[in-house]
């Protein structure tokens, strides 16, 4: 089956990396050029918009995770991953979803306060780290663990401000945006739902705390444009914490690009107009 890559020069996107120190994070980017190499590989020339001194770089659109032995098998049909996805959809709390918005706009809604087991993205050092909530400490502090290697950097829990969290979403060329399955204490649920205004369809249950037996998907919705597609939440892997990596505050990770309404940090952290990423191994993600 032929796949149409829904990105062109000038588009904003989120990108990821398999470089140690950056695994499991999404960086806001802009596509400034594209090319096909002599080997037939499609590459995009990315600008990391949150890091103005970061050198632009060519990245291969489809890559194998070098830390995942299964992906290195030539016979594996799922060995390559797409390293880009569209800008993250706007998202709202359930009672804040606007009555009117763009007819082509997909939005996400979170109907409850964060709870243990929710799959989330943590905004730290101007990028988003995927993980899940493992403990609620107070109104302004929760503990989050990052996705374990080889997908992410893993490590012990990090105490973060809930204002720095957004719901975790997955994206693929075929299915578009989907909601990963959250889990805790033997129960599973979807921490967000996707709403496609064109059809009024709301997808992915939120607060049900339903067991796996009751979570069989019942409907799927796909838009002609995969960048705006929303589908019923699919069952995803559960993550466990493992070894830790640290990012330094001034020159840590590469940045990400234009997400329409990203959560504010709420911590009063200084903003540095000129930043460049540097991978740092065997250290702890510093709190902002």
CSV table of N, CA and C in Angstrom, one decimal, residues 95-198:
chain,number,residue,atom,x,y,z
A,95,UNK,N,-15.0,20.9,30.7
A,95,UNK,CA,-15.9,22.0,30.8
A,95,UNK,C,-15.5,23.2,30.1
A,96,UNK,N,-14.3,23.2,29.4
A,96,UNK,CA,-13.7,24.3,28.7
A,96,UNK,C,-13.8,24.2,27.2
A,97,UNK,N,-14.3,23.0,26.7
A,97,UNK,CA,-14.3,22.8,25.3
A,97,UNK,C,-15.3,23.9,24.6
A,98,UNK,N,-14.8,24.7,23.7
A,98,UNK,CA,-15.6,25.7,23.1
A,98,UNK,C,-16.7,25.1,22.2
A,99,UNK,N,-17.8,25.9,22.2
A,99,UNK,CA,-19.0,25.4,21.4
A,99,UNK,C,-18.7,25.5,19.9
A,100,UNK,N,-17.9,26.5,19.5
A,100,UNK,CA,-17.6,26.7,18.1
A,100,UNK,C,-16.1,26.8,17.8
A,101,UNK,N,-15.6,26.1,16.8
A,101,UNK,CA,-14.3,26.2,16.4
A,101,UNK,C,-14.2,25.7,15.0
A,102,UNK,N,-13.0,25.7,14.4
A,102,UNK,CA,-12.8,25.4,13.0
A,102,UNK,C,-13.4,24.1,12.6
A,103,UNK,N,-14.0,24.0,11.4
A,103,UNK,CA,-14.7,22.8,11.0
A,103,UNK,C,-13.7,21.7,10.7
A,104,UNK,N,-12.5,22.0,10.4
A,104,UNK,CA,-11.5,21.0,10.1
A,104,UNK,C,-10.6,20.7,11.2
A,105,UNK,N,-10.8,21.2,12.4
A,105,UNK,CA,-9.9,21.1,13.5
A,105,UNK,C,-10.2,20.0,14.5
A,106,UNK,N,-9.3,19.1,14.7
A,106,UNK,CA,-9.4,18.1,15.6
A,106,UNK,C,-8.9,18.6,17.0
A,107,UNK,N,-9.7,18.3,18.1
A,107,UNK,CA,-9.3,18.8,19.4
A,107,UNK,C,-9.4,17.6,20.3
A,108,UNK,N,-8.7,17.7,21.4
A,108,UNK,CA,-8.7,16.7,22.5
A,108,UNK,C,-9.3,17.3,23.7
A,109,UNK,N,-10.0,16.4,24.5
A,109,UNK,CA,-10.6,16.9,25.7
A,109,UNK,C,-10.3,15.9,26.8
A,110,UNK,N,-9.9,16.5,28.0
A,110,UNK,CA,-9.6,15.7,29.2
A,110,UNK,C,-10.7,16.0,30.2
A,111,UNK,N,-11.5,15.0,30.5
A,111,UNK,CA,-12.7,15.3,31.3
A,111,UNK,C,-12.5,15.3,32.8
A,112,UNK,N,-11.3,14.9,33.3
A,112,UNK,CA,-11.1,14.8,34.7
A,112,UNK,C,-9.8,15.4,35.1
A,113,UNK,N,-9.6,15.6,36.4
A,113,UNK,CA,-8.3,16.0,36.9
A,113,UNK,C,-7.3,14.8,36.7
A,114,UNK,N,-6.1,15.1,36.7
A,114,UNK,CA,-5.1,14.0,36.5
A,114,UNK,C,-5.2,13.0,37.6
A,115,UNK,N,-5.0,11.8,37.2
A,115,UNK,CA,-5.0,10.7,38.2
A,115,UNK,C,-3.9,9.7,37.9
A,116,UNK,N,-3.6,8.8,38.9
A,116,UNK,CA,-2.6,7.8,38.8
A,116,UNK,C,-2.9,6.9,37.6
A,117,UNK,N,-1.9,6.7,36.8
A,117,UNK,CA,-2.1,5.8,35.6
A,117,UNK,C,-2.3,6.6,34.3
A,118,UNK,N,-2.7,7.9,34.4
A,118,UNK,CA,-2.9,8.6,33.1
A,118,UNK,C,-1.6,8.7,32.3
A,119,UNK,N,-1.7,8.5,31.0
A,119,UNK,CA,-0.6,8.7,30.1
A,119,UNK,C,-0.5,10.1,29.8
A,120,UNK,N,0.6,10.7,29.9
A,120,UNK,CA,0.8,12.2,29.8
A,120,UNK,C,2.1,12.5,29.1
A,121,UNK,N,2.2,13.8,28.6
A,121,UNK,CA,3.4,14.4,28.1
A,121,UNK,C,3.8,15.5,29.1
A,122,UNK,N,5.0,15.4,29.6
A,122,UNK,CA,5.5,16.4,30.5
A,122,UNK,C,6.3,17.5,29.8
A,123,UNK,N,6.0,18.7,30.0
A,123,UNK,CA,6.7,19.8,29.3
A,123,UNK,C,7.9,20.2,30.2
A,124,UNK,N,9.0,20.0,29.7
A,124,UNK,CA,10.3,20.3,30.5
A,124,UNK,C,11.4,20.7,29.5
A,125,UNK,N,12.0,21.7,29.8
A,125,UNK,CA,13.1,22.2,28.9
A,125,UNK,C,12.7,22.4,27.5
A,126,UNK,N,11.5,22.9,27.3
A,126,UNK,CA,10.9,23.3,26.0
A,126,UNK,C,10.7,22.1,25.1
A,127,UNK,N,10.4,20.9,25.6
A,127,UNK,CA,10.0,19.8,24.8
A,127,UNK,C,9.1,19.0,25.7
A,128,UNK,N,8.5,17.9,25.1
A,128,UNK,CA,7.5,17.1,25.9
A,128,UNK,C,8.0,15.7,26.0
A,129,UNK,N,8.0,15.2,27.2
A,129,UNK,CA,8.5,13.9,27.6
A,129,UNK,C,7.3,13.0,27.9
A,130,UNK,N,7.2,11.9,27.1
A,130,UNK,CA,6.0,11.0,27.3
A,130,UNK,C,6.3,10.1,28.5
A,131,UNK,N,5.2,9.9,29.3
A,131,UNK,CA,5.3,9.1,30.5
A,131,UNK,C,3.9,8.8,31.1
A,132,UNK,N,3.9,8.5,32.4
A,132,UNK,CA,2.6,8.3,33.0
A,132,UNK,C,2.7,8.8,34.5
A,133,UNK,N,1.6,9.1,35.0
A,133,UNK,CA,1.5,9.6,36.4
A,133,UNK,C,1.5,8.4,37.3
A,134,UNK,N,2.3,8.4,38.4
A,134,UNK,CA,2.4,7.2,39.3
A,134,UNK,C,2.0,7.6,40.7
A,135,UNK,N,1.9,8.9,41.0
A,135,UNK,CA,1.5,9.3,42.4
A,135,UNK,C,1.0,10.8,42.3
A,136,UNK,N,0.0,11.0,43.1
A,136,UNK,CA,-0.6,12.4,43.3
A,136,UNK,C,-0.1,12.8,44.7
A,137,UNK,N,0.7,13.9,44.7
A,137,UNK,CA,1.3,14.4,46.0
A,137,UNK,C,0.4,15.5,46.6
A,138,UNK,N,0.0,16.4,45.7
A,138,UNK,CA,-0.9,17.5,46.1
A,138,UNK,C,-1.5,18.2,44.9
A,139,UNK,N,-2.1,19.3,45.1
A,139,UNK,CA,-2.8,20.0,44.0
A,139,UNK,C,-1.7,20.5,43.0
A,140,UNK,N,-0.5,20.8,43.4
A,140,UNK,CA,0.5,21.4,42.6
A,140,UNK,C,1.7,20.4,42.3
A,141,UNK,N,1.6,19.2,42.7
A,141,UNK,CA,2.7,18.3,42.5
A,141,UNK,C,2.2,16.9,42.2
A,142,UNK,N,2.7,16.3,41.2
A,142,UNK,CA,2.4,14.8,40.9
A,142,UNK,C,3.7,14.2,40.5
A,143,UNK,N,3.8,12.9,40.6
A,143,UNK,CA,5.0,12.2,40.2
A,143,UNK,C,4.8,11.5,38.8
A,144,UNK,N,5.7,11.7,37.9
A,144,UNK,CA,5.6,11.1,36.6
A,144,UNK,C,6.9,10.3,36.3
A,145,UNK,N,6.7,9.1,35.7
A,145,UNK,CA,7.8,8.3,35.2
A,145,UNK,C,7.8,8.4,33.7
A,146,UNK,N,9.0,8.4,33.2
A,146,UNK,CA,9.2,8.5,31.7
A,146,UNK,C,9.2,7.1,31.1
A,147,UNK,N,8.9,7.0,29.8
A,147,UNK,CA,8.9,5.7,29.1
A,147,UNK,C,10.3,5.1,29.2
A,148,UNK,N,10.3,3.8,29.5
A,148,UNK,CA,11.5,3.1,29.7
A,148,UNK,C,12.3,2.9,28.4
A,149,UNK,N,13.6,2.7,28.4
A,149,UNK,CA,14.3,2.3,27.2
A,149,UNK,C,13.8,0.9,26.7
A,150,UNK,N,13.9,0.7,25.4
A,150,UNK,CA,14.6,1.5,24.4
A,150,UNK,C,13.8,2.6,23.8
A,151,UNK,N,12.5,2.8,24.2
A,151,UNK,CA,11.6,3.8,23.7
A,151,UNK,C,11.9,5.1,24.2
A,152,UNK,N,12.1,5.2,25.6
A,152,UNK,CA,12.4,6.5,26.2
A,152,UNK,C,13.7,6.4,27.1
A,153,UNK,N,13.8,7.4,28.0
A,153,UNK,CA,15.0,7.4,28.8
A,153,UNK,C,14.8,6.8,30.2
A,154,UNK,N,13.5,6.5,30.6
A,154,UNK,CA,13.2,5.9,31.9
A,154,UNK,C,13.7,6.7,33.1
A,155,UNK,N,14.0,6.0,34.2
A,155,UNK,CA,14.5,6.6,35.4
A,155,UNK,C,13.4,6.6,36.5
A,156,UNK,N,13.8,7.1,37.6
A,156,UNK,CA,12.9,7.2,38.8
A,156,UNK,C,11.9,8.3,38.5
A,157,UNK,N,10.8,8.4,39.4
A,157,UNK,CA,9.8,9.4,39.2
A,157,UNK,C,10.3,10.8,39.3
A,158,UNK,N,9.7,11.7,38.6
A,158,UNK,CA,10.0,13.1,38.7
A,158,UNK,C,8.8,13.9,39.3
A,159,UNK,N,9.0,14.7,40.3
A,159,UNK,CA,7.9,15.6,40.8
A,159,UNK,C,7.7,16.8,39.9
A,160,UNK,N,6.5,16.9,39.4
A,160,UNK,CA,6.2,17.9,38.4
A,160,UNK,C,5.0,18.7,38.7
A,161,UNK,N,4.8,19.9,38.1
A,161,UNK,CA,3.6,20.6,38.3
A,161,UNK,C,2.5,20.1,37.3
A,162,UNK,N,1.3,19.8,37.7
A,162,UNK,CA,0.3,19.3,36.8
A,162,UNK,C,0.1,20.3,35.6
A,163,UNK,N,0.4,21.6,35.8
A,163,UNK,CA,0.2,22.5,34.7
A,163,UNK,C,1.1,22.3,33.6
A,164,UNK,N,2.2,21.5,33.8
A,164,UNK,CA,3.2,21.2,32.8
A,164,UNK,C,2.8,19.9,32.0
A,165,UNK,N,1.6,19.4,32.3
A,165,UNK,CA,1.2,18.1,31.6
A,165,UNK,C,0.2,18.4,30.6
A,166,UNK,N,0.2,17.5,29.5
A,166,UNK,CA,-0.8,17.5,28.5
A,166,UNK,C,-1.1,16.0,28.3
A,167,UNK,N,-2.3,15.6,27.8
A,167,UNK,CA,-2.6,14.2,27.5
A,167,UNK,C,-1.6,13.6,26.5
A,168,UNK,N,-1.2,12.4,26.7
A,168,UNK,CA,-0.3,11.8,25.7
A,168,UNK,C,-1.2,11.3,24.5
A,169,UNK,N,-0.8,11.5,23.3
A,169,UNK,CA,-1.5,11.1,22.1
A,169,UNK,C,-0.5,10.4,21.2
A,170,UNK,N,-0.9,9.4,20.4
A,170,UNK,CA,-0.1,8.8,19.4
A,170,UNK,C,-0.6,9.2,18.0
A,171,UNK,N,0.3,9.1,17.0
A,171,UNK,CA,-0.1,9.5,15.7
A,171,UNK,C,0.6,8.5,14.7
A,172,UNK,N,-0.1,8.1,13.7
A,172,UNK,CA,0.4,7.3,12.6
A,172,UNK,C,-0.2,7.8,11.3
A,173,UNK,N,0.5,7.5,10.2
A,173,UNK,CA,0.1,8.0,8.9
A,173,UNK,C,-1.3,7.3,8.5
A,174,UNK,N,-1.5,6.1,8.9
A,174,UNK,CA,-2.7,5.4,8.6
A,174,UNK,C,-3.9,5.8,9.5
A,175,UNK,N,-3.6,5.8,10.8
A,175,UNK,CA,-4.7,6.0,11.7
A,175,UNK,C,-4.9,7.4,12.2
A,176,UNK,N,-3.9,8.3,12.0
A,176,UNK,CA,-4.0,9.6,12.5
A,176,UNK,C,-3.8,9.6,14.0
A,177,UNK,N,-4.4,10.6,14.7
A,177,UNK,CA,-4.3,10.7,16.1
A,177,UNK,C,-5.1,9.6,16.8
A,178,UNK,N,-4.5,9.0,17.8
A,178,UNK,CA,-5.2,8.0,18.7
A,178,UNK,C,-4.8,8.3,20.1
A,179,UNK,N,-5.6,7.7,21.0
A,179,UNK,CA,-5.4,7.9,22.5
A,179,UNK,C,-4.8,6.6,23.1
A,180,UNK,N,-3.7,6.7,23.7
A,180,UNK,CA,-3.2,5.4,24.3
A,180,UNK,C,-4.0,5.0,25.5
A,181,UNK,N,-3.9,3.8,25.9
A,181,UNK,CA,-4.7,3.3,27.0
A,181,UNK,C,-3.9,3.5,28.3
A,182,UNK,N,-4.6,4.1,29.3
A,182,UNK,CA,-4.0,4.3,30.6
A,182,UNK,C,-4.4,3.2,31.5
A,183,UNK,N,-3.6,2.9,32.5
A,183,UNK,CA,-3.9,1.8,33.4
A,183,UNK,C,-3.3,2.0,34.8
A,184,UNK,N,-4.0,1.4,35.8
A,184,UNK,CA,-3.5,1.4,37.1
A,184,UNK,C,-4.5,0.5,38.0
A,185,UNK,N,-3.9,-0.2,38.9
A,185,UNK,CA,-4.7,-1.0,39.8
A,185,UNK,C,-5.6,-2.0,39.1
A,186,UNK,N,-5.2,-2.5,38.0
A,186,UNK,CA,-6.0,-3.5,37.3
A,186,UNK,C,-7.1,-2.9,36.5
A,187,UNK,N,-7.2,-1.6,36.4
A,187,UNK,CA,-8.2,-1.0,35.6
A,187,UNK,C,-7.6,-0.2,34.4
A,188,UNK,N,-8.3,-0.1,33.3
A,188,UNK,CA,-7.8,0.6,32.2
A,188,UNK,C,-8.8,1.6,31.6
A,189,UNK,N,-8.4,2.7,31.1
A,189,UNK,CA,-9.3,3.7,30.6
A,189,UNK,C,-8.5,4.6,29.6
A,190,UNK,N,-9.2,5.5,29.0
A,190,UNK,CA,-8.6,6.5,28.1
A,190,UNK,C,-8.6,7.8,28.8
A,191,UNK,N,-7.5,8.5,28.9
A,191,UNK,CA,-7.4,9.7,29.7
A,191,UNK,C,-7.9,10.9,28.9
A,192,UNK,N,-8.2,10.8,27.6
A,192,UNK,CA,-8.6,11.9,26.8
A,192,UNK,C,-9.6,11.3,25.8
A,193,UNK,N,-10.3,12.2,25.1
A,193,UNK,CA,-11.1,11.8,24.0
A,193,UNK,C,-10.8,12.8,22.9
A,194,UNK,N,-11.0,12.3,21.7
A,194,UNK,CA,-10.8,13.2,20.5
A,194,UNK,C,-12.1,13.6,19.9
A,195,UNK,N,-12.2,14.8,19.5
A,195,UNK,CA,-13.5,15.4,19.0
A,195,UNK,C,-13.2,15.9,17.6
A,196,UNK,N,-13.9,15.4,16.6
A,196,UNK,CA,-13.7,16.0,15.2
A,196,UNK,C,-15.0,16.8,15.0
A,197,UNK,N,-14.9,18.1,14.9
A,197,UNK,CA,-16.0,19.0,14.8
A,197,UNK,C,-16.9,18.8,13.6
A,198,UNK,N,-16.3,18.3,12.5
A,198,UNK,CA,-17.0,18.1,11.3
A,198,UNK,C,-18.1,17.1,11.4
